[in-house]
Amino acid sequence: MSAINEALIRDVVAEVLGRLGARAGAGSSATAAKPDCGCSGKPGGIPAVRPVATGGVQGVFQDASQACAAAHEGYLQLQKKGLAARRKVEEIVKTMAEANAVEWGKIELEETKIGRLDHKIEKLQIIKLVPGVDWLRPDGRSGDHGITLEEYTPFGVVAAITPSTHSIPTLSGNIVNIVAAGNAVVFNPHPSAARCAALAVRAYNQAIERETGIANLVTIVEQPTMDSFKTICAHEAVRLLLVTGGPGVVKAAMQTGKRAICAGPGNPPVYVDDTACMKRAAKAIIQGGAYDNNLLCIGEKEVFALENVADKLMSEMEKHGALRLNSAQLEALTRAAFTFKPGEGGGCRHASVNKDFIGRDAAVLAKAAGLAAPAGTQLLFAETDASHPFVVEEQMMPFVPVVRVKNLEEGIRRSLEAEHGYKHTSIIHSHDVETMTAMGRALDTTLFIKNGPCMAGLGLGGEGYLSYSIATPTGEGVTNPRTFTRVRRCVMVDNLRIY
Ligand code: NAD
């Protein structure tokens, strides 16, 4: 046998094994059929296909390493299929998230037992507000020395870690952004929201493979653990991490040595001054603080009100359906909602949030406070001091503490303390532009919302686009397809400028 023939046979065998592997990874024979999607295949410039990992069914894997290898295979397939396939995936995810919003919202709530069904549904219906392929426009320069093009190109496989607070919505939005940029994605979801995440990944993969012929563009570890997190972060195919969660996972991701885009914790303060419309401020605080039982990282977590309007603000909150707790009721709720560990070395005792109360309905909190909430109550509130655990901790419950402050300086100082330097989100209700400017500059947060509820900062009632991953400590802001790209420059010297 000649050397040429040997090489040829090796290539054919590798190709056949690759295809067999892709089918095995894609699951049942029914889903393995690959009808022509009409997407233009692009030959040339694509690295040789490596044998694919097996063991997963429709993107759902037991083994983290195999999930990464399969996603890499999915990435190579996406490269071949071009922009048309990326657009198709964007359309599939946005359409399916909306079409399945009620069913998936129910399933997620049943699994996690946190949040509210109406908002779980809405969070899926609005995936269409996430940008897509059209977000990526190359930058061109034209001059005496020719033409230069800077293009936004994919990394390869992106690993995404998702929270329990919005599992399918974060996963869906992440897929749109990451795949629109030309990447594949492997998920390590929160263990307490992993079943619903796997269900969505199966459904998306089934549709993606049916419509584009690409298997395992989106993969997930079915039973995520700290070990699977470490395996994924260390895998050679994974080029970039996207982490959405609290301080622990942000720290862990930054210690991996891989580039990490971190959507970290928040504890958004709200400042209300005496130029604001109290009715509008009260309604916005209720709308934002009650959204999905205050699970949103951007949600109103504590209010600092100027002392000459604090009473008016609280009475407007009562008028619009929020339930006010007296000091005994607040004390009872605080004892139930936090556990207190003694401070070390004679220091202050430290409060940590009781997980049983995170994302629970206002009625559950009211019961713990010792009263029955009228039907339809969405939010509880009480007056507290600035050092209260409800102010200091990111509590994620439909309760908002209201603290009186003497002036703008105190309002800003208290807001800064409560925000802990997360640089996540802050909110103001004021009609004084100098006050708004002062707070905006001092708080230095990624989102700064004026005269509206927090969701306005993500395109729900305000201008702008949506992402459930707001990269705060690493600075990318509201993530979008460009966040997941490498900028590459292509230069034509002395030619192609047409004037
Ligand atoms: P969490 O930190 O408990 O979990 C988030 C993810 O990280 C999960 O997948 C979890 O399994 C994983 N994880 C946690 N600790 C880890 C560690 N040490 N090593 C590896 N993986 C780890 O958070 P949660 O309760 O699911 O979500 C709420 C938190 O996420 C809040 O702090 C909230 O502000 C934040 N959040 C931020 C954004 C944002 O866009 N910035 C969006 C949603 C939620």
Coordinates of C-alpha atoms and ligand atoms in Angstrom, one line a residue:
M1 CA 0.0 0.0 0.0
S2 CA 1.4 3.4 -1.0
A3 CA 2.0 6.2 1.5
I4 CA -0.7 8.3 -0.2
N5 CA -3.3 5.5 0.1
E6 CA -2.5 5.0 3.8
A7 CA -3.1 8.6 4.5
L8 CA -6.3 8.6 2.5
I9 CA -7.6 5.5 4.4
R10 CA -6.6 7.1 7.7
D11 CA -8.6 10.2 6.8
V12 CA -11.7 8.2 5.7
V13 CA -11.6 6.1 8.9
A14 CA -11.3 9.3 11.1
E15 CA -14.2 10.9 9.3
V16 CA -16.4 7.8 9.6
L17 CA -15.5 7.4 13.3
G18 CA -16.2 11.1 13.8
R19 CA -19.7 10.8 12.3
L20 CA -20.5 7.6 14.3
G21 CA -19.4 9.4 17.4
A22 CA -21.5 12.4 16.6
R23 CA -24.5 10.2 16.2
A24 CA -23.8 8.3 19.4
G25 CA -23.4 11.6 21.3
A26 CA -26.7 12.9 19.8
G27 CA -28.7 10.1 21.2
S28 CA -31.6 8.2 19.6
S29 CA -31.8 7.3 16.0
A30 CA -34.8 9.4 15.6
T31 CA -32.9 12.5 16.5
A32 CA -29.7 11.5 14.7
A33 CA -31.3 12.1 11.3
K34 CA -29.8 15.3 9.8
P35 CA -32.1 16.9 7.3
D36 CA -30.6 19.6 5.1
C37 CA -31.1 22.9 6.8
G38 CA -30.2 25.0 3.8
C39 CA -27.3 26.5 5.8
S40 CA -24.3 27.0 3.5
G41 CA -21.5 24.7 4.4
K42 CA -18.1 26.4 4.4
P43 CA -15.2 24.3 3.4
G44 CA -11.6 25.4 3.9
G45 CA -9.9 26.7 7.0
I46 CA -11.7 24.3 9.4
P47 CA -9.4 22.2 11.6
A48 CA -9.7 18.4 11.2
V49 CA -12.6 16.9 13.1
R50 CA -11.4 15.0 16.2
P51 CA -13.2 11.9 17.3
V52 CA -16.2 13.1 19.3
A53 CA -16.9 12.1 22.9
T54 CA -19.7 9.7 23.3
G55 CA -22.0 9.0 26.2
G56 CA -24.3 12.0 26.1
V57 CA -27.9 12.1 24.9
Q58 CA -29.0 15.3 23.2
G59 CA -26.3 17.3 24.9
V60 CA -26.8 15.9 28.4
F61 CA -23.7 14.2 29.7
Q62 CA -22.8 12.3 32.9
D63 CA -19.1 13.0 32.4
A64 CA -17.9 16.6 32.4
S65 CA -14.9 15.9 30.2
Q66 CA -17.1 14.3 27.5
A67 CA -19.5 17.2 27.7
C68 CA -16.6 19.5 26.9
A69 CA -15.2 17.3 24.1
A70 CA -18.7 17.0 22.5
A71 CA -19.2 20.8 22.7
H72 CA -15.9 21.2 20.9
E73 CA -17.2 18.9 18.2
G74 CA -20.4 21.0 18.1
Y75 CA -18.2 24.1 17.7
L76 CA -16.4 22.6 14.7
Q77 CA -19.7 21.8 13.1
L78 CA -21.0 25.3 13.6
Q79 CA -17.9 26.7 12.0
K80 CA -18.7 24.7 8.9
K81 CA -22.3 25.9 8.8
G82 CA -21.6 29.6 9.0
L83 CA -23.7 32.5 10.0
A84 CA -26.9 31.0 8.7
A85 CA -26.7 28.2 11.4
R86 CA -26.0 30.7 14.1
R87 CA -29.1 32.7 13.1
K88 CA -31.1 29.5 13.1
V89 CA -30.0 28.6 16.6
E90 CA -30.8 32.2 17.9
E91 CA -34.3 31.8 16.4
I92 CA -34.8 28.3 17.8
V93 CA -33.8 29.4 21.4
K94 CA -35.9 32.6 21.4
T95 CA -38.9 30.9 19.9
M96 CA -38.7 27.8 22.1
A97 CA -38.2 29.8 25.3
E98 CA -41.3 31.8 24.6
A99 CA -43.4 28.8 23.4
N100 CA -42.4 26.7 26.5
A101 CA -42.4 29.5 29.0
V102 CA -45.4 28.3 31.0
E103 CA -44.4 24.7 31.1
W104 CA -40.7 25.3 31.8
G105 CA -41.5 28.0 34.3
K106 CA -43.7 25.6 36.2
I107 CA -41.0 22.9 36.1
E108 CA -38.3 25.2 37.3
L109 CA -40.4 26.5 40.2
E110 CA -41.3 22.9 41.1
E111 CA -37.6 22.0 41.2
T112 CA -36.2 25.0 42.9
K113 CA -39.2 26.1 45.0
I114 CA -38.0 29.7 44.9
G115 CA -39.6 32.7 43.1
R116 CA -42.9 33.3 41.5
L117 CA -44.5 31.4 38.6
D118 CA -45.8 34.6 36.7
H119 CA -42.2 36.0 36.7
K120 CA -40.6 32.6 35.9
I121 CA -42.8 32.6 32.9
E122 CA -42.1 36.2 31.9
K123 CA -38.3 35.7 32.3
L124 CA -38.5 33.1 29.5
Q125 CA -40.9 35.0 27.4
I126 CA -38.4 37.9 27.2
I127 CA -35.4 35.9 25.9
K128 CA -36.3 37.6 22.6
L129 CA -34.8 40.8 24.1
V130 CA -31.3 39.2 24.2
P131 CA -29.3 40.5 21.2
G132 CA -28.2 38.0 18.5
V133 CA -26.0 37.6 15.4
D134 CA -26.8 41.1 14.1
W135 CA -25.1 42.6 17.2
L136 CA -21.7 41.7 15.7
R137 CA -20.7 44.2 13.1
P138 CA -17.1 44.3 11.9
D139 CA -15.2 47.6 12.2
G140 CA -13.6 48.8 9.0
R141 CA -10.9 51.4 8.4
S142 CA -10.1 52.8 5.0
G143 CA -7.1 55.1 4.2
D144 CA -4.2 55.8 1.9
H145 CA -2.6 52.5 2.9
G146 CA -5.6 50.3 2.1
I147 CA -8.3 48.7 4.1
T148 CA -8.3 47.1 7.5
L149 CA -11.1 45.0 8.9
E150 CA -11.5 44.1 12.5
E151 CA -13.8 41.1 13.0
Y152 CA -15.5 39.7 16.2
T153 CA -14.6 36.0 16.0
P154 CA -15.4 33.0 18.3
F155 CA -13.2 31.5 21.0
G156 CA -14.4 27.9 20.6
V157 CA -16.1 26.4 23.6
V158 CA -17.3 28.6 26.4
A159 CA -18.1 27.1 29.8
A160 CA -21.1 28.6 31.6
I161 CA -22.0 28.2 35.3
T162 CA -25.6 29.1 36.0
P163 CA -27.4 30.1 39.2
S164 CA -30.4 28.6 41.0
T165 CA -32.3 31.9 40.9
H166 CA -33.0 31.7 37.1
S167 CA -31.7 28.5 35.7
I168 CA -33.4 28.1 32.3
P169 CA -33.6 31.8 31.6
T170 CA -29.8 32.3 32.2
L171 CA -29.0 29.2 30.2
S172 CA -31.2 30.3 27.3
G173 CA -29.9 33.8 27.2
N174 CA -26.3 32.5 27.5
I175 CA -26.9 30.2 24.5
V176 CA -28.2 33.0 22.4
N177 CA -25.2 35.3 23.2
I178 CA -22.5 32.6 23.1
V179 CA -23.7 30.8 19.9
A180 CA -24.5 34.1 18.1
A181 CA -20.8 34.8 18.5
G182 CA -19.9 31.5 16.9
N183 CA -19.1 29.4 20.0
A184 CA -20.4 26.2 21.5
V185 CA -21.3 26.1 25.2
V186 CA -21.0 23.6 28.0
F187 CA -23.0 24.2 31.2
N188 CA -22.4 23.3 34.8
P189 CA -25.7 24.3 36.3
H190 CA -26.6 24.9 40.0
P191 CA -27.3 21.4 41.5
S192 CA -30.7 22.5 42.8
A193 CA -31.8 23.7 39.4
A194 CA -30.0 21.1 37.2
R195 CA -33.0 18.9 36.2
C196 CA -34.8 21.8 34.5
A197 CA -31.6 23.0 32.9
A198 CA -31.0 19.5 31.4
L199 CA -34.6 19.4 30.1
A200 CA -34.1 22.6 28.3
V201 CA -30.7 21.6 26.9
R202 CA -32.3 18.4 25.5
A203 CA -35.1 20.2 23.9
Y204 CA -32.8 22.9 22.4
N205 CA -30.3 20.3 21.1
Q206 CA -33.1 18.2 19.5
A207 CA -34.3 21.3 17.6
I208 CA -30.8 22.5 16.7
E209 CA -29.8 19.1 15.3
R210 CA -33.1 18.8 13.4
E211 CA -32.8 22.3 11.9
T212 CA -29.1 22.6 11.4
G213 CA -27.6 19.1 11.5
I214 CA -25.3 20.2 14.4
A215 CA -25.2 17.9 17.4
N216 CA -24.0 18.9 20.9
L217 CA -23.6 22.6 20.2
V218 CA -25.0 23.0 23.7
T219 CA -23.9 20.5 26.3
I220 CA -24.6 20.1 30.1
V221 CA -23.4 18.0 33.0
E222 CA -26.5 16.2 34.3
Q223 CA -25.3 16.0 37.9
P224 CA -23.1 19.0 38.4
T225 CA -20.6 19.0 41.3
M226 CA -17.5 21.0 42.4
D227 CA -15.5 18.3 40.6
S228 CA -17.3 18.7 37.3
F229 CA -16.8 22.5 37.7
K230 CA -13.0 21.9 38.1
T231 CA -12.9 19.4 35.2
I232 CA -14.7 21.8 32.9
C233 CA -12.5 24.7 33.8
A234 CA -9.4 22.7 33.3
H235 CA -10.5 21.1 29.9
E236 CA -8.3 22.1 27.0
A237 CA -11.3 22.7 24.7
V238 CA -12.8 25.3 27.1
R239 CA -11.3 28.7 26.2
L240 CA -13.5 31.0 28.3
L241 CA -15.6 30.9 31.4
L242 CA -18.9 32.7 32.0
V243 CA -19.9 32.5 35.7
T244 CA -23.2 33.7 37.0
G245 CA -23.5 33.5 40.8
G246 CA -22.4 34.6 44.2
P247 CA -19.0 35.5 45.6
G248 CA -17.9 31.8 46.0
V249 CA -18.1 30.9 42.4
V250 CA -16.7 34.2 41.2
K251 CA -13.6 33.6 43.4
A252 CA -13.3 30.0 42.3
A253 CA -13.5 30.9 38.6
M254 CA -10.9 33.6 39.0
Q255 CA -8.5 31.1 40.6
T256 CA -8.7 28.7 37.6
G257 CA -6.2 30.6 35.5
K258 CA -8.7 30.7 32.6
R259 CA -10.1 33.9 31.4
A260 CA -13.4 34.4 33.3
I261 CA -16.3 36.7 32.7
C262 CA -17.9 37.0 36.1
A263 CA -21.5 38.0 36.7
G264 CA -21.3 38.3 40.4
P265 CA -23.5 39.2 43.4
G266 CA -25.2 42.5 44.1
N267 CA -27.1 44.2 46.9
P268 CA -28.7 47.1 45.1
P269 CA -29.5 50.2 47.2
V270 CA -32.3 52.6 46.3
Y271 CA -32.0 56.3 47.3
V272 CA -35.2 58.5 47.4
D273 CA -35.0 62.3 47.7
D274 CA -37.6 64.9 48.2
T275 CA -37.8 65.9 44.5
A276 CA -39.0 62.5 43.5
C277 CA -42.7 61.6 42.9
M278 CA -43.4 59.4 46.0
K279 CA -46.2 57.5 44.3
R280 CA -44.0 56.6 41.3
A281 CA -41.1 55.7 43.6
A282 CA -43.3 53.5 45.8
K283 CA -44.8 51.7 42.9
A284 CA -41.4 51.1 41.3
I285 CA -39.9 49.8 44.6
I286 CA -42.7 47.3 45.0
Q287 CA -42.5 46.2 41.3
G288 CA -38.8 45.7 41.4
G289 CA -38.4 44.4 45.0
A290 CA -41.3 41.9 44.5
Y291 CA -40.1 40.6 41.1
D292 CA -39.7 36.8 41.3
N293 CA -39.8 37.3 45.1
N294 CA -36.6 39.5 44.9
L295 CA -34.4 36.8 43.4
L296 CA -33.0 39.2 40.8
C297 CA -29.4 40.3 41.4
I298 CA -30.5 43.7 40.2
G299 CA -33.6 43.8 42.6
E300 CA -34.2 46.6 45.1
K301 CA -32.7 45.2 48.3
E302 CA -32.7 48.3 50.6
V303 CA -34.1 51.8 50.5
F304 CA -32.5 55.0 51.9
A305 CA -35.1 57.8 52.0
L306 CA -34.6 61.4 52.9
E307 CA -36.1 61.9 56.4
N308 CA -38.5 64.6 55.2
V309 CA -40.1 62.2 52.7
A310 CA -39.6 58.8 54.3
D311 CA -43.1 58.7 55.9
K312 CA -44.8 59.8 52.7
L313 CA -42.9 57.1 50.8
M314 CA -43.9 54.4 53.2
S315 CA -47.5 55.4 53.2
E316 CA -47.5 55.3 49.4
M317 CA -46.0 51.8 49.6
E318 CA -48.8 50.7 51.8
K319 CA -51.4 52.3 49.5
H320 CA -50.0 50.3 46.6
G321 CA -50.1 47.0 48.4
A322 CA -46.9 46.5 50.3
L323 CA -47.4 45.3 53.9
R324 CA -45.7 47.2 56.6
L325 CA -44.2 45.4 59.6
N326 CA -44.0 46.9 63.1
S327 CA -40.8 46.5 65.1
A328 CA -42.0 43.3 66.9
Q329 CA -42.9 41.7 63.6
L330 CA -39.6 42.8 62.0
E331 CA -37.8 41.2 64.9
A332 CA -39.6 37.9 64.5
L333 CA -39.0 37.9 60.7
T334 CA -35.3 38.7 61.2
R335 CA -34.9 35.8 63.7
A336 CA -36.5 33.5 61.2
A337 CA -34.7 34.8 58.0
F338 CA -31.2 34.9 59.4
T339 CA -28.9 32.8 61.5
F340 CA -26.5 34.6 63.7
K341 CA -23.0 33.3 64.4
P342 CA -21.0 34.8 67.1
G343 CA -18.2 37.1 65.9
E344 CA -14.6 35.9 66.4
G345 CA -12.4 37.5 69.0
G346 CA -15.2 39.5 70.6
G347 CA -16.3 41.0 67.3
C348 CA -19.9 41.6 66.1
R349 CA -22.2 38.6 65.5
H350 CA -22.5 37.8 61.8
A351 CA -25.8 37.2 60.1
S352 CA -26.2 34.7 57.3
V353 CA -29.4 34.3 55.3
N354 CA -31.6 31.3 56.1
K355 CA -31.9 29.5 52.7
D356 CA -35.5 28.4 53.6
F357 CA -36.7 32.0 53.2
I358 CA -34.9 32.9 49.9
G359 CA -37.3 33.5 47.1
R360 CA -40.3 32.5 49.2
D361 CA -43.7 34.3 48.9
A362 CA -44.5 37.4 50.9
A363 CA -47.2 35.4 52.7
V364 CA -44.5 32.9 54.0
L365 CA -42.4 35.8 55.3
A366 CA -45.5 37.5 56.9
K367 CA -46.4 34.2 58.7
A368 CA -42.9 34.1 60.1
A369 CA -43.3 37.7 61.2
G370 CA -46.5 36.7 63.0
L371 CA -49.2 38.1 60.8
A372 CA -51.4 37.0 57.9
A373 CA -50.7 38.9 54.7
P374 CA -53.8 40.0 52.7
A375 CA -54.3 38.0 49.5
G376 CA -52.1 39.4 46.7
T377 CA -49.5 41.0 49.0
Q378 CA -46.3 41.0 47.0
L379 CA -43.8 42.8 49.2
L380 CA -43.2 43.4 52.9
F381 CA -41.3 46.4 54.3
A382 CA -40.3 47.9 57.6
E383 CA -38.2 50.8 58.9
T384 CA -34.8 49.7 60.1
D385 CA -31.4 51.2 60.8
A386 CA -28.6 51.0 58.3
S387 CA -26.8 48.1 60.0
H388 CA -29.7 45.8 60.0
P389 CA -29.0 42.4 58.4
F390 CA -31.8 43.0 55.8
V391 CA -29.7 46.0 54.7
V392 CA -26.3 44.5 54.9
E393 CA -27.0 41.0 53.4
E394 CA -28.0 40.1 49.9
Q395 CA -31.2 38.5 51.2
M396 CA -33.2 37.7 48.0
M397 CA -36.6 37.8 49.8
P398 CA -39.7 40.0 49.1
F399 CA -38.9 42.3 52.0
V400 CA -37.3 45.7 51.7
P401 CA -35.9 47.7 54.7
V402 CA -36.4 51.4 54.6
V403 CA -33.7 53.6 56.3
R404 CA -34.1 57.3 57.0
V405 CA -31.1 59.5 56.0
K406 CA -30.5 63.2 56.7
N407 CA -29.1 64.3 53.4
L408 CA -27.6 63.2 50.1
E409 CA -24.2 62.7 51.5
E410 CA -25.5 60.2 54.1
G411 CA -27.7 58.5 51.4
I412 CA -24.7 58.0 49.2
R413 CA -22.5 56.8 52.0
R414 CA -25.0 54.3 53.3
S415 CA -25.7 53.1 49.7
L416 CA -22.0 52.6 49.1
E417 CA -21.7 50.6 52.4
A418 CA -24.7 48.4 51.5
E419 CA -23.4 47.8 48.0
H420 CA -20.2 46.4 49.3
G421 CA -18.2 47.5 46.3
Y422 CA -19.8 44.9 44.1
K423 CA -20.4 47.6 41.5
H424 CA -23.5 45.9 40.4
T425 CA -26.7 48.0 40.5
S426 CA -28.0 51.1 42.2
I427 CA -31.3 52.9 41.8
I428 CA -32.4 56.5 42.5
H429 CA -35.7 58.3 42.6
S430 CA -35.1 62.0 42.2
H431 CA -35.8 64.8 39.7
D432 CA -32.6 66.6 40.6
V433 CA -30.0 66.0 37.9
E434 CA -27.1 67.1 40.2
T435 CA -28.2 64.5 42.8
M436 CA -28.5 61.8 40.1
T437 CA -25.0 62.7 38.8
A438 CA -23.5 62.7 42.3
M439 CA -25.0 59.3 43.1
G440 CA -24.1 57.8 39.7
R441 CA -20.5 58.9 40.0
A442 CA -20.1 57.8 43.7
L443 CA -21.8 54.4 43.4
D444 CA -19.9 53.5 40.2
T445 CA -22.3 50.6 39.5
T446 CA -22.7 48.7 36.3
L447 CA -26.4 49.5 36.2
F448 CA -27.7 52.8 37.5
I449 CA -31.5 53.2 37.1
K450 CA -33.3 56.5 37.6
N451 CA -37.0 56.7 38.4
G452 CA -38.0 53.2 37.5
P453 CA -37.9 49.6 38.8
C454 CA -34.7 47.6 38.5
M455 CA -36.0 45.6 35.5
A456 CA -35.9 48.8 33.4
G457 CA -32.2 48.4 33.5
L458 CA -32.5 45.2 31.5
G459 CA -34.9 46.3 28.8
L460 CA -38.1 45.4 30.7
G461 CA -39.8 48.8 30.8
G462 CA -36.6 50.7 30.0
E463 CA -34.6 51.1 26.8
G464 CA -31.9 48.5 26.2
Y465 CA -31.3 44.8 25.7
L466 CA -31.5 41.8 28.1
S467 CA -29.0 39.5 29.6
Y468 CA -29.3 37.5 32.8
S469 CA -25.5 37.6 33.2
I470 CA -24.3 41.1 34.1
A471 CA -20.5 40.9 34.3
T472 CA -19.7 43.1 37.3
P473 CA -16.3 42.4 38.9
T474 CA -14.7 41.7 35.5
G475 CA -16.3 44.7 33.8
E476 CA -17.9 43.4 30.6
G477 CA -21.3 44.8 31.8
V478 CA -24.6 43.4 30.4
T479 CA -23.2 40.5 28.4
N480 CA -24.0 40.3 24.7
P481 CA -22.6 38.4 21.7
R482 CA -19.5 40.7 21.5
T483 CA -18.6 39.7 25.0
F484 CA -17.8 36.2 23.8
T485 CA -15.6 37.1 20.9
R486 CA -11.9 37.6 20.0
V487 CA -11.1 40.7 17.9
R488 CA -9.0 39.8 14.9
R489 CA -7.6 42.2 12.4
C490 CA -7.3 41.6 8.6
V491 CA -5.2 44.1 6.6
M492 CA -5.1 44.7 2.9
V493 CA -2.0 46.9 2.2
D494 CA -2.3 49.8 -0.3
N495 CA -5.3 48.4 -2.1
L496 CA -9.1 48.1 -2.2
R497 CA -9.8 51.6 -1.0
I498 CA -12.2 52.8 -3.7
Y499 CA -11.8 56.6 -3.7
Ligands
NAD1 P1 -24.5 30.4 43.9 O1 -23.2 31.3 44.0 O2 -24.8 29.6 45.1 O3 -24.4 29.4 42.7 C1 -24.1 29.9 41.4 C2 -23.4 28.8 40.6 O4 -22.1 28.7 41.1 C3 -24.1 27.4 40.7 O5 -24.0 26.7 39.5 C4 -23.2 26.8 41.8 O6 -23.3 25.4 41.7 C5 -21.9 27.3 41.5 N1 -20.9 27.4 42.6 C6 -21.2 28.0 43.8 N2 -20.1 28.0 44.6 C7 -19.1 27.5 43.8 C8 -17.7 27.2 44.0 N3 -17.1 27.5 45.2 N4 -17.0 26.6 43.1 C9 -17.6 26.2 41.9 N5 -18.9 26.5 41.6 C10 -19.7 27.1 42.6 O7 -25.6 31.5 43.5 P2 -27.2 31.2 43.4 O8 -27.8 31.2 44.7 O9 -27.5 30.2 42.5 O10 -27.5 32.6 42.7 C11 -27.7 33.8 43.4 C12 -26.4 34.6 43.4 O11 -26.0 34.9 42.0 C13 -26.6 36.0 44.0 O12 -25.4 36.4 44.6 C14 -26.9 36.9 42.8 O13 -26.6 38.2 43.0 C15 -25.9 36.3 41.8 N6 -26.4 36.5 40.4 C16 -25.7 37.4 39.7 C17 -26.1 37.7 38.4 C18 -25.4 38.7 37.6 O14 -25.8 38.8 36.4 N7 -24.5 39.4 38.0 C19 -27.3 37.0 37.9 C20 -27.9 36.1 38.7 C21 -27.5 35.8 39.9

